[in-house]
Amino acid sequence: MANKLIVSLSPHVHGGDSVQKNMYGVLIALVPALLVSFYMFGLGAVIVTLTSVVACVFFEWAITKFILKREQSTIMDGSAAVTGILLAFNLPSNIPLWIIVIGALVAIGIAKMTFGGLGCNPFNPALAGRIFLLISFPVQMTSWPETGQLAGYTDVETGATPLALMKQAVHGNADALSQLPGTLDLFLGNNPGCIGEISALALLLGLVYMLWRKIISWHIPVSILATVFVFTGLMHLANPTVYASPSAHLFTGGLMLGAIFMATDYVTSPMTHKGMLIYGVAIGFLTVVIRVFGSYPEGMSFAIFIMNAFTPLINTFCKPKRFGEVVKK
Amino acid sequence: MKTFRIGGVHPKENKLSAGKAIRRLELPKQAVFPLSQHIGAPAVPIVKKGDAVKVGTKIAEAGGFVSAAIFSSVSGKVNKIDSVVDASGYRKPAIFIDVEGDEWEESVDRTDVLVKECALAPEEIVAKIKDAGVVGMGGACFPTHVKLTPPPGCKAECVIINGVECEPYLTADHRLMLEKTDEILVGVTLLMKAVKVDKAYIGIESNKPDAIQLMTEKAAAYSGIEVVPLKVKYPQGGEKQLIDAIIRRQVPAPPAIPINVGAVVQNVGTAFAVYEAVQKNKPLFERVVTVTGKSLAEPSNFLTRMGTPMSQLIDAAGGLPEDTGKVIGGGPMMGKALASVDVPVCKGSSGVLVMSMKEAKRMAPQPCIRCAKCVGVCPMGLEPYLLATCSAHGDWERVEHEMIMSCIECGSCQFTCPSHRPMLDYIRLGKGKVGGIIRTRNAKK
């Protein structure tokens, strides 16, 4: 008996957290937005989401098994499924299947597995997939169905998104802002857009859940949203006919989705609270700059992508407040 | 409620033996006394094979200023001076004494009468504490008289007594506070007198409301002692965290020590040992040890003579269960896994924790997902993921720059890590290497 004791270093207990718990927690947090998208876009949203998840999980499994030749498959950790849903959330609900599969291949194959899989990727995989598709298939990626066509898929009527209207306003169309849906519709999700981005309410519910479960901290989402609110608020005050109100900015496009689910991706965001705040403020700022002054109506994904690249630098410069550095009171 | 300001975690408390009064453990057949059971130079034996000793007889002299004398906890004959594997896992020289009867030194006051008054001068109190071989009873075993002798240029402003017992499972200090309240308070008064301050704080976590209430009531009769209830958070029993929690001062990075911010921190067990040493002439040769674990039949708190094998404690708590995977000397967060249950109880043995095979096994590590939870919980404001990775890569310059020597090895990072990464293993490796590099560099100067 005596020789069979395990000898290892402390700590001898563990809190019970795991990668799976965090990833499945994110999936649960995505459920409200998923339900809203099914309600608003019907069949198309179901087809796109399922295809994206299945494709992402398949590519991760296949690459791990046949190219990396690892014995342990990583698909059960839930990260591929999270990437799948987030990629789908960034697509219109009428996008053809083959485009989704290409997006999944870019997300998992190029952005994630090339760098060694979970934990090693410098860029958010779902974002890489989305940006690749946006640049490669600009037509299919920018025609969004009107809400409420539950039985349709690729044959649905499309409409202008609020962001497109806001862009027109900046370019001199004085009536554009008056055609925006009401703030309540924007908040609940009754407007054209990508599958998962339309309902600010559903996404905020996900945020509350993730904060409660301590999956993420408040620093990144709050700093992004606050920056956008302040920046667009100042411009709106300066010229309300050209620049949309801050609430319109907050509740439209990929801002909520990006701030809550994409920018908070563990692997590609900074490690300290100070770093997270800098990262969040920069994303908020870049998003508004691209939305208002850039050639694309939406800037969220580019802003996050750019800041992903700065994350290692932020980690080098932002250190936590060390114990003992606090000034004596 | 007060607590420390940076990081921290909430492990399950599992205080299974909190309701169990302290029981006296039977005498062992043979008692073994390792010569280095404290931080500093090993003690030097002053007995030889065949010598007769009594309970309380000094058997080894302090080997320097930072060292402590060792006293026999039993009466009998010295069997041999040999070596033994102690709780640290290393083989160390030790004195073996065969037990015969239970005859005490005449000088020890064995009555239960509380002796409150003390006419000794501060220096005499410190000398008496030194002569009784008292060391920090919380586990670090730093010789108490050294802490009570501030280095030149430093002045103590207050005494902080650690009644936190933030390690899960352990209840020895809790029971001591309930059963030896007045003795502890007199001990605190002696410590205050020794370092010439008139203020002492006793920090107790709010999961011990009975101890907080009792100590507060009784402390009213002693001047300058304040009981401070603390929010339950690990590692509040860490010296630096406790100072921060109670007086809102942070000890700067090593080589700074608590006295640099005016604090002298002592454990409640140490306060009790100081009482016994000064007022009862009783050197340090017994202590309260918690024997606990979910698989044990009867988790208990024992007043144990030093040198008793751990196996005897486990037997008294119901015996070692069949599926035991790990036996830990101390608590689950910072305790040491024992290679054998034959190691003797020493001055720093606060507990013995038995874990089943299922509880004992570590999960397989997964890749770091950079969730930053380790950074958030580190009570020293370090970046454990970075220290572990750089240590694994042997980048000693970088880890020194990232303040690896500030790590207190509390294990909060590894406890929290969703990927079950063995961060602290690597950080200890890095600390060892960097510590060596710093010593070499200082030697060259």
CSV table of C-alpha atoms in Angstrom, one decimal, chain B:
chain,number,residue,atom,x,y,z
B,1,MET,CA,-16.1,42.6,5.0
B,2,LYS,CA,-12.4,42.9,4.4
B,3,THR,CA,-10.3,40.8,2.1
B,4,PHE,CA,-7.1,41.2,0.0
B,5,ARG,CA,-7.3,43.2,-3.2
B,6,ILE,CA,-5.8,41.1,-6.0
B,7,GLY,CA,-7.0,37.8,-7.3
B,8,GLY,CA,-8.0,34.8,-5.2
B,9,VAL,CA,-10.2,31.7,-5.6
B,10,HIS,CA,-12.9,29.8,-3.7
B,11,PRO,CA,-12.0,26.2,-3.3
B,12,LYS,CA,-14.7,23.9,-1.7
B,13,GLU,CA,-14.1,24.3,2.1
B,14,ASN,CA,-14.7,20.7,3.1
B,15,LYS,CA,-14.1,21.4,6.8
B,16,LEU,CA,-15.1,17.9,7.8
B,17,SER,CA,-13.6,18.0,11.2
B,18,ALA,CA,-14.7,21.5,12.3
B,19,GLY,CA,-17.1,20.1,14.9
B,20,LYS,CA,-14.6,17.6,16.4
B,21,ALA,CA,-13.0,18.7,19.7
B,22,ILE,CA,-9.3,18.2,20.0
B,23,ARG,CA,-8.4,14.8,21.3
B,24,ARG,CA,-5.1,13.7,22.8
B,25,LEU,CA,-3.4,11.1,20.7
B,26,GLU,CA,-1.8,8.1,22.3
B,27,LEU,CA,2.0,8.1,22.7
B,28,PRO,CA,3.9,6.5,19.8
B,29,LYS,CA,6.3,3.5,20.4
B,30,GLN,CA,9.1,5.4,18.8
B,31,ALA,CA,9.4,9.1,18.1
B,32,VAL,CA,11.5,10.5,15.3
B,33,PHE,CA,12.8,14.1,15.2
B,34,PRO,CA,14.3,15.3,12.0
B,35,LEU,CA,16.9,17.9,12.7
B,36,SER,CA,15.7,20.4,10.1
B,37,GLN,CA,12.0,20.9,10.6
B,38,HIS,CA,12.2,24.7,10.2
B,39,ILE,CA,13.6,27.2,7.7
B,40,GLY,CA,17.3,27.9,8.3
B,41,ALA,CA,20.2,25.9,9.5
B,42,PRO,CA,19.5,22.3,10.8
B,43,ALA,CA,19.6,21.8,14.6
B,44,VAL,CA,22.7,20.2,16.2
B,45,PRO,CA,22.1,17.1,18.3
B,46,ILE,CA,23.2,17.3,21.9
B,47,VAL,CA,22.2,13.7,22.9
B,48,LYS,CA,23.8,10.4,21.9
B,49,LYS,CA,22.8,6.9,21.5
B,50,GLY,CA,21.7,5.4,24.9
B,51,ASP,CA,21.0,8.7,26.6
B,52,ALA,CA,17.8,8.9,28.7
B,53,VAL,CA,15.5,11.8,28.0
B,54,LYS,CA,12.3,13.2,29.5
B,55,VAL,CA,9.3,14.9,27.9
B,56,GLY,CA,10.6,18.5,27.3
B,57,THR,CA,14.3,17.6,27.3
B,58,LYS,CA,16.3,19.6,24.7
B,59,ILE,CA,17.8,17.1,22.3
B,60,ALA,CA,19.2,19.4,19.6
B,61,GLU,CA,20.5,22.9,19.8
B,62,ALA,CA,19.7,25.7,17.3
B,63,GLY,CA,22.4,25.6,14.5
B,64,GLY,CA,22.6,29.4,14.1
B,65,PHE,CA,20.5,32.5,14.5
B,66,VAL,CA,18.0,31.4,11.8
B,67,SER,CA,17.4,28.0,13.3
B,68,ALA,CA,15.5,26.4,16.2
B,69,ALA,CA,16.2,24.0,19.0
B,70,ILE,CA,14.3,20.7,19.1
B,71,PHE,CA,12.9,19.1,22.3
B,72,SER,CA,11.9,15.5,23.0
B,73,SER,CA,8.1,15.0,23.1
B,74,VAL,CA,8.5,11.6,24.9
B,75,SER,CA,10.5,10.1,27.7
B,76,GLY,CA,12.7,7.1,27.0
B,77,LYS,CA,16.1,6.3,25.5
B,78,VAL,CA,17.8,7.6,22.3
B,79,ASN,CA,17.9,4.6,20.0
B,80,LYS,CA,20.0,6.1,17.2
B,81,ILE,CA,20.9,9.2,15.3
B,82,ASP,CA,20.2,8.3,11.7
B,83,SER,CA,18.3,9.6,8.8
B,84,VAL,CA,14.6,9.6,7.9
B,85,VAL,CA,12.4,10.6,4.9
B,86,ASP,CA,10.4,13.5,6.1
B,87,ALA,CA,7.3,15.2,4.7
B,88,SER,CA,9.4,17.1,2.1
B,89,GLY,CA,10.3,13.7,0.6
B,90,TYR,CA,14.0,14.2,1.3
B,91,ARG,CA,16.1,12.0,3.6
B,92,LYS,CA,17.3,14.1,6.5
B,93,PRO,CA,19.3,13.4,9.7
B,94,ALA,CA,17.0,12.7,12.7
B,95,ILE,CA,17.1,11.5,16.3
B,96,PHE,CA,15.2,8.3,17.1
B,97,ILE,CA,13.8,7.9,20.6
B,98,ASP,CA,12.3,4.7,22.0
B,99,VAL,CA,9.4,5.6,24.3
B,100,GLU,CA,9.3,4.4,27.9
B,101,GLY,CA,6.6,5.8,30.2
B,102,ASP,CA,5.7,9.5,30.2
B,103,GLU,CA,8.0,11.3,32.5
B,104,TRP,CA,8.1,15.1,32.1
B,105,GLU,CA,10.8,17.6,32.9
B,106,GLU,CA,10.2,19.2,36.3
B,107,SER,CA,10.3,22.8,34.9
B,108,VAL,CA,7.2,22.4,32.7
B,109,ASP,CA,4.0,23.7,34.3
B,110,ARG,CA,1.5,20.9,33.4
B,111,THR,CA,-1.6,22.5,35.0
B,112,ASP,CA,-4.5,24.0,33.1
B,113,VAL,CA,-4.4,27.3,35.1
B,114,LEU,CA,-4.4,30.3,32.9
B,115,VAL,CA,-1.3,32.5,33.6
B,116,LYS,CA,-2.1,36.0,32.4
B,117,GLU,CA,0.6,38.2,34.0
B,118,CYS,CA,4.1,38.4,32.6
B,119,ALA,CA,6.8,40.6,34.2
B,120,LEU,CA,9.4,39.8,31.6
B,121,ALA,CA,11.1,42.5,29.5
B,122,PRO,CA,10.6,42.3,25.7
B,123,GLU,CA,14.1,40.9,25.1
B,124,GLU,CA,13.5,38.2,27.8
B,125,ILE,CA,10.3,37.1,26.1
B,126,VAL,CA,12.0,36.8,22.7
B,127,ALA,CA,14.8,34.8,24.4
B,128,LYS,CA,12.4,32.5,26.0
B,129,ILE,CA,10.6,31.9,22.8
B,130,LYS,CA,13.9,31.2,21.1
B,131,ASP,CA,14.9,28.8,24.0
B,132,ALA,CA,11.6,26.9,23.5
B,133,GLY,CA,12.3,26.2,19.8
B,134,VAL,CA,9.1,28.0,18.7
B,135,VAL,CA,8.6,28.3,14.9
B,136,GLY,CA,5.8,29.5,12.7
B,137,MET,CA,3.0,26.8,13.1
B,138,GLY,CA,1.2,27.7,10.0
B,139,GLY,CA,3.4,25.5,7.9
B,140,ALA,CA,6.3,27.6,6.8
B,141,CYS,CA,8.2,26.9,10.1
B,142,PHE,CA,10.1,30.2,10.1
B,143,PRO,CA,11.8,30.5,13.5
B,144,THR,CA,9.6,32.9,15.5
B,145,HIS,CA,12.3,34.7,17.4
B,146,VAL,CA,13.8,35.9,14.1
B,147,LYS,CA,10.5,37.5,13.1
B,148,LEU,CA,10.4,39.2,16.5
B,149,THR,CA,13.8,40.7,16.0
B,150,PRO,CA,13.2,43.4,13.3
B,151,PRO,CA,16.3,44.1,11.2
B,152,PRO,CA,18.0,47.5,11.7
B,153,GLY,CA,16.0,50.4,10.3
B,154,CYS,CA,12.6,48.6,10.5
B,155,LYS,CA,10.1,49.2,13.1
B,156,ALA,CA,7.1,47.0,14.0
B,157,GLU,CA,3.8,48.9,14.1
B,158,CYS,CA,1.4,46.1,14.7
B,159,VAL,CA,1.1,42.4,15.2
B,160,ILE,CA,-1.2,40.5,12.8
B,161,ILE,CA,-2.4,37.1,14.0
B,162,ASN,CA,-3.4,34.6,11.3
B,163,GLY,CA,-6.5,32.7,12.2
B,164,VAL,CA,-7.6,32.5,8.6
B,165,GLU,CA,-7.0,28.8,8.0
B,166,CYS,CA,-7.9,29.3,4.3
B,167,GLU,CA,-6.7,25.8,3.3
B,168,PRO,CA,-9.7,23.6,2.6
B,169,TYR,CA,-10.1,20.6,5.1
B,170,LEU,CA,-7.9,21.9,7.8
B,171,THR,CA,-9.5,22.8,11.2
B,172,ALA,CA,-6.6,22.7,13.7
B,173,ASP,CA,-6.4,26.4,14.1
B,174,HIS,CA,-10.2,26.7,14.2
B,175,ARG,CA,-10.4,24.2,17.1
B,176,LEU,CA,-7.5,25.8,18.9
B,177,MET,CA,-9.3,29.2,18.7
B,178,LEU,CA,-12.4,27.7,20.2
B,179,GLU,CA,-10.7,25.6,22.9
B,180,LYS,CA,-7.7,27.7,23.9
B,181,THR,CA,-9.1,31.2,23.4
B,182,ASP,CA,-7.6,32.8,26.4
B,183,GLU,CA,-4.2,31.1,26.0
B,184,ILE,CA,-4.0,32.5,22.4
B,185,LEU,CA,-5.0,36.0,23.6
B,186,VAL,CA,-2.3,36.0,26.3
B,187,GLY,CA,0.1,34.7,23.6
B,188,VAL,CA,-0.9,37.6,21.4
B,189,THR,CA,-0.3,40.1,24.3
B,190,LEU,CA,3.2,38.6,24.8
B,191,LEU,CA,4.0,38.9,21.1
B,192,MET,CA,2.8,42.6,21.2
B,193,LYS,CA,5.1,43.2,24.2
B,194,ALA,CA,8.0,41.4,22.4
B,195,VAL,CA,7.9,43.7,19.4
B,196,LYS,CA,6.9,46.8,21.5
B,197,VAL,CA,3.6,47.6,19.8
B,198,ASP,CA,0.2,48.2,21.4
B,199,LYS,CA,-2.0,47.0,18.5
B,200,ALA,CA,-2.8,43.5,17.3
B,201,TYR,CA,-5.3,42.3,14.8
B,202,ILE,CA,-6.6,38.7,14.6
B,203,GLY,CA,-7.9,37.9,11.1
B,204,ILE,CA,-10.5,35.1,11.0
B,205,GLU,CA,-12.5,34.1,7.9
B,206,SER,CA,-16.3,34.4,8.1
B,207,ASN,CA,-16.7,30.7,7.7
B,208,LYS,CA,-15.8,30.3,11.4
B,209,PRO,CA,-18.5,32.5,13.0
B,210,ASP,CA,-18.2,30.7,16.3
B,211,ALA,CA,-14.5,31.5,16.5
B,212,ILE,CA,-15.0,35.1,15.5
B,213,GLN,CA,-17.7,35.5,18.2
B,214,LEU,CA,-15.8,33.8,21.0
B,215,MET,CA,-12.5,35.6,20.2
B,216,THR,CA,-14.2,38.9,20.0
B,217,GLU,CA,-16.0,38.5,23.3
B,218,LYS,CA,-12.9,37.4,25.1
B,219,ALA,CA,-10.5,39.9,23.4
B,220,ALA,CA,-12.5,42.7,25.1
B,221,ALA,CA,-10.6,41.9,28.3
B,222,TYR,CA,-7.2,42.4,26.6
B,223,SER,CA,-6.1,45.8,25.5
B,224,GLY,CA,-5.3,46.5,21.9
B,225,ILE,CA,-6.5,43.3,20.4
B,226,GLU,CA,-9.0,43.5,17.6
B,227,VAL,CA,-10.7,40.6,15.9
B,228,VAL,CA,-11.2,41.3,12.1
B,229,PRO,CA,-13.7,39.1,10.3
B,230,LEU,CA,-12.6,38.4,6.7
B,231,LYS,CA,-14.4,37.4,3.6
B,232,VAL,CA,-13.7,33.8,2.7
B,233,LYS,CA,-11.1,33.8,-0.1
B,234,TYR,CA,-8.0,31.7,-0.7
B,235,PRO,CA,-5.0,32.4,-0.2
B,236,GLN,CA,-5.9,34.9,2.6
B,237,GLY,CA,-3.7,33.0,5.0
B,238,GLY,CA,-0.7,34.0,2.9
B,239,GLU,CA,1.3,36.5,4.9
B,240,LYS,CA,1.2,39.2,2.3
B,241,GLN,CA,-2.5,38.7,1.5
B,242,LEU,CA,-3.4,38.9,5.2
B,243,ILE,CA,-1.5,42.1,5.7
B,244,ASP,CA,-3.2,43.6,2.7
B,245,ALA,CA,-6.6,42.4,3.9
B,246,ILE,CA,-6.2,43.8,7.4
B,247,ILE,CA,-4.1,47.0,7.2
B,248,ARG,CA,-4.3,47.8,3.5
B,249,ARG,CA,-0.6,47.7,2.9
B,250,GLN,CA,1.2,45.7,0.3
B,251,VAL,CA,4.6,44.3,0.9
B,252,PRO,CA,6.8,45.2,-2.1
B,253,ALA,CA,8.4,42.5,-4.2
B,254,PRO,CA,11.1,40.3,-2.7
B,255,PRO,CA,13.5,40.8,-1.0
B,256,ALA,CA,11.1,43.0,1.0
B,257,ILE,CA,9.4,41.3,4.0
B,258,PRO,CA,6.3,42.1,6.1
B,259,ILE,CA,8.3,44.2,8.6
B,260,ASN,CA,9.1,46.7,5.8
B,261,VAL,CA,5.4,47.7,6.0
B,262,GLY,CA,5.5,47.6,9.8
B,263,ALA,CA,3.7,44.2,10.2
B,264,VAL,CA,4.7,41.2,12.2
B,265,VAL,CA,2.5,38.2,11.2
B,266,GLN,CA,2.1,35.1,13.4
B,267,ASN,CA,-0.2,32.2,13.3
B,268,VAL,CA,-2.8,31.5,16.1
B,269,GLY,CA,-1.0,28.2,16.7
B,270,THR,CA,2.2,30.1,17.1
B,271,ALA,CA,0.5,32.5,19.6
B,272,PHE,CA,-0.5,29.5,21.6
B,273,ALA,CA,3.0,28.0,21.5
B,274,VAL,CA,4.4,31.3,22.6
B,275,TYR,CA,2.0,31.3,25.6
B,276,GLU,CA,3.0,27.8,26.6
B,277,ALA,CA,6.7,28.6,26.1
B,278,VAL,CA,6.7,31.9,28.1
B,279,GLN,CA,4.0,31.3,30.7
B,280,LYS,CA,4.2,27.6,31.2
B,281,ASN,CA,7.9,26.9,30.5
B,282,LYS,CA,6.7,24.3,28.0
B,283,PRO,CA,8.9,24.0,24.9
B,284,LEU,CA,7.4,23.2,21.5
B,285,PHE,CA,7.0,19.5,21.3
B,286,GLU,CA,3.3,18.9,20.6
B,287,ARG,CA,0.7,20.5,18.3
B,288,VAL,CA,-2.8,20.1,17.0
B,289,VAL,CA,-3.0,18.1,13.7
B,290,THR,CA,-6.1,17.7,11.6
B,291,VAL,CA,-6.5,14.2,10.1
B,292,THR,CA,-9.1,14.4,7.4
B,293,GLY,CA,-10.4,13.3,4.0
B,294,LYS,CA,-13.7,12.3,2.5
B,295,SER,CA,-12.8,8.6,2.6
B,296,LEU,CA,-11.7,8.6,6.3
B,297,ALA,CA,-14.2,7.0,8.8
B,298,GLU,CA,-13.6,9.7,11.4
B,299,PRO,CA,-12.0,13.0,10.5
B,300,SER,CA,-10.5,14.4,13.7
B,301,ASN,CA,-8.2,16.9,15.4
B,302,PHE,CA,-5.5,15.4,17.5
B,303,LEU,CA,-3.1,17.0,20.0
B,304,THR,CA,-0.1,15.1,18.8
B,305,ARG,CA,3.4,14.7,20.2
B,306,MET,CA,6.0,15.6,17.6
B,307,GLY,CA,7.8,12.6,16.1
B,308,THR,CA,4.7,10.5,16.0
B,309,PRO,CA,4.3,8.7,12.6
B,310,MET,CA,1.5,10.0,10.4
B,311,SER,CA,0.3,6.4,10.1
B,312,GLN,CA,-0.7,6.4,13.8
B,313,LEU,CA,-2.8,9.5,13.3
B,314,ILE,CA,-4.5,8.0,10.3
B,315,ASP,CA,-5.2,4.8,12.2
B,316,ALA,CA,-6.8,6.8,15.0
B,317,ALA,CA,-9.1,8.5,12.5
B,318,GLY,CA,-10.4,5.1,11.2
B,319,GLY,CA,-7.4,3.7,9.3
B,320,LEU,CA,-6.2,4.2,5.7
B,321,PRO,CA,-8.9,3.3,3.3
B,322,GLU,CA,-8.3,0.6,0.6
B,323,ASP,CA,-8.6,3.0,-2.4
B,324,THR,CA,-6.3,5.7,-1.0
B,325,GLY,CA,-4.4,7.4,-3.9
B,326,LYS,CA,-2.6,10.2,-2.1
B,327,VAL,CA,-1.7,11.2,1.5
B,328,ILE,CA,-0.9,14.9,1.9
B,329,GLY,CA,1.0,16.6,4.7
B,330,GLY,CA,-0.9,19.9,5.0
B,331,GLY,CA,-3.9,21.0,3.0
B,332,PRO,CA,-4.9,20.3,-0.6
B,333,MET,CA,-3.8,23.7,-2.0
B,334,MET,CA,-0.2,23.9,-0.7
B,335,GLY,CA,0.4,20.6,1.2
B,336,LYS,CA,3.0,18.1,0.2
B,337,ALA,CA,2.1,14.6,-1.1
B,338,LEU,CA,3.8,12.0,1.1
B,339,ALA,CA,5.7,9.1,-0.3
B,340,SER,CA,5.0,7.1,2.8
B,341,VAL,CA,2.7,7.4,5.8
B,342,ASP,CA,5.6,6.6,8.1
B,343,VAL,CA,6.9,10.2,8.1
B,344,PRO,CA,6.9,11.8,11.5
B,345,VAL,CA,4.8,14.7,12.7
B,346,CYS,CA,6.9,17.9,12.8
B,347,LYS,CA,6.5,21.4,14.0
B,348,GLY,CA,4.9,22.5,10.8
B,349,SER,CA,2.5,19.5,10.4
B,350,SER,CA,-0.9,21.2,10.4
B,351,GLY,CA,-2.8,18.3,8.9
B,352,VAL,CA,-2.9,15.0,7.1
B,353,LEU,CA,-5.3,14.7,4.2
B,354,VAL,CA,-6.2,11.4,2.7
B,355,MET,CA,-7.5,11.4,-0.9
B,356,SER,CA,-9.1,8.5,-2.8
B,357,MET,CA,-7.5,7.4,-6.1
B,358,LYS,CA,-10.2,9.2,-7.9
B,359,GLU,CA,-9.6,12.5,-6.1
B,360,ALA,CA,-5.9,12.1,-6.4
B,361,LYS,CA,-5.5,11.9,-10.1
B,362,ARG,CA,-4.8,14.9,-12.2
B,363,MET,CA,-6.7,15.4,-15.5
B,364,ALA,CA,-4.7,15.3,-18.7
B,365,PRO,CA,-3.5,18.8,-19.7
B,366,GLN,CA,-5.0,20.4,-22.8
B,367,PRO,CA,-3.6,23.3,-24.8
B,368,CYS,CA,-3.7,26.8,-23.2
B,369,ILE,CA,-6.7,28.6,-24.6
B,370,ARG,CA,-5.5,31.9,-23.3
B,371,CYS,CA,-8.6,32.5,-21.3
B,372,ALA,CA,-6.7,34.7,-18.9
B,373,LYS,CA,-8.3,33.2,-15.8
B,374,CYS,CA,-4.9,32.4,-14.2
B,375,VAL,CA,-4.0,36.1,-14.6
B,376,GLY,CA,-7.3,37.1,-13.0
B,377,VAL,CA,-6.9,34.9,-9.9
B,378,CYS,CA,-3.2,35.3,-9.2
B,379,PRO,CA,-3.0,37.1,-5.8
B,380,MET,CA,0.4,38.5,-6.6
B,381,GLY,CA,-0.7,40.1,-9.9
B,382,LEU,CA,1.5,37.9,-12.1
B,383,GLU,CA,0.9,36.1,-15.4
B,384,PRO,CA,1.1,32.4,-14.5
B,385,TYR,CA,0.6,31.2,-18.1
B,386,LEU,CA,3.6,33.3,-19.2
B,387,LEU,CA,5.8,32.3,-16.3
B,388,ALA,CA,4.9,28.6,-16.9
B,389,THR,CA,5.5,28.7,-20.6
B,390,CYS,CA,8.8,30.7,-20.4
B,391,SER,CA,10.0,28.3,-17.6
B,392,ALA,CA,9.2,25.3,-19.7
B,393,HIS,CA,11.3,26.9,-22.5
B,394,GLY,CA,14.1,27.7,-20.1
B,395,ASP,CA,14.0,31.4,-20.6
B,396,TRP,CA,15.2,32.4,-17.2
B,397,GLU,CA,16.0,36.0,-18.0
B,398,ARG,CA,12.5,36.6,-19.1
B,399,VAL,CA,10.8,34.9,-16.1
B,400,GLU,CA,13.0,36.9,-13.7
B,401,HIS,CA,12.0,40.1,-15.5
B,402,GLU,CA,8.3,39.0,-15.2
B,403,MET,CA,8.8,38.7,-11.5
B,404,ILE,CA,8.7,35.0,-11.0
B,405,MET,CA,10.3,35.3,-7.5
B,406,SER,CA,7.1,37.1,-6.3
B,407,CYS,CA,5.1,33.9,-6.8
B,408,ILE,CA,3.9,32.5,-3.4
B,409,GLU,CA,3.1,29.1,-4.9
B,410,CYS,CA,-0.5,29.2,-3.7
B,411,GLY,CA,-1.7,27.2,-6.7
B,412,SER,CA,-4.7,29.4,-7.5
B,413,CYS,CA,-3.6,29.5,-11.2
B,414,GLN,CA,-3.5,25.7,-11.6
B,415,PHE,CA,-6.7,25.3,-9.5
B,416,THR,CA,-8.6,27.6,-12.0
B,417,CYS,CA,-7.1,26.5,-15.3
B,418,PRO,CA,-9.8,25.1,-17.6
B,419,SER,CA,-7.1,23.3,-19.5
B,420,HIS,CA,-5.7,21.6,-16.4
B,421,ARG,CA,-2.2,22.8,-17.2
B,422,PRO,CA,0.5,22.0,-14.6
B,423,MET,CA,1.5,25.7,-14.4
B,424,LEU,CA,2.9,25.7,-10.9
B,425,ASP,CA,5.1,22.7,-11.6
B,426,TYR,CA,6.9,24.8,-14.2
B,427,ILE,CA,6.8,28.0,-12.2
B,428,ARG,CA,8.5,26.1,-9.3
B,429,LEU,CA,11.2,24.9,-11.7
B,430,GLY,CA,11.7,28.5,-12.9
B,431,LYS,CA,11.8,29.9,-9.3
B,432,GLY,CA,14.4,27.4,-8.4
B,433,LYS,CA,16.6,28.3,-11.4
B,434,VAL,CA,16.2,32.0,-11.0
B,435,GLY,CA,16.8,31.8,-7.3
B,436,GLY,CA,20.1,30.1,-8.0
B,437,ILE,CA,21.0,32.7,-10.7
B,438,ILE,CA,20.3,35.6,-8.3
B,439,ARG,CA,22.4,34.0,-5.5
B,440,THR,CA,25.3,33.5,-7.8
B,441,ARG,CA,25.0,37.1,-9.0
B,442,ASN,CA,24.9,38.4,-5.5
B,443,ALA,CA,27.9,36.3,-4.5
B,444,LYS,CA,30.0,37.9,-7.3
B,445,LYS,CA,29.2,41.4,-6.2
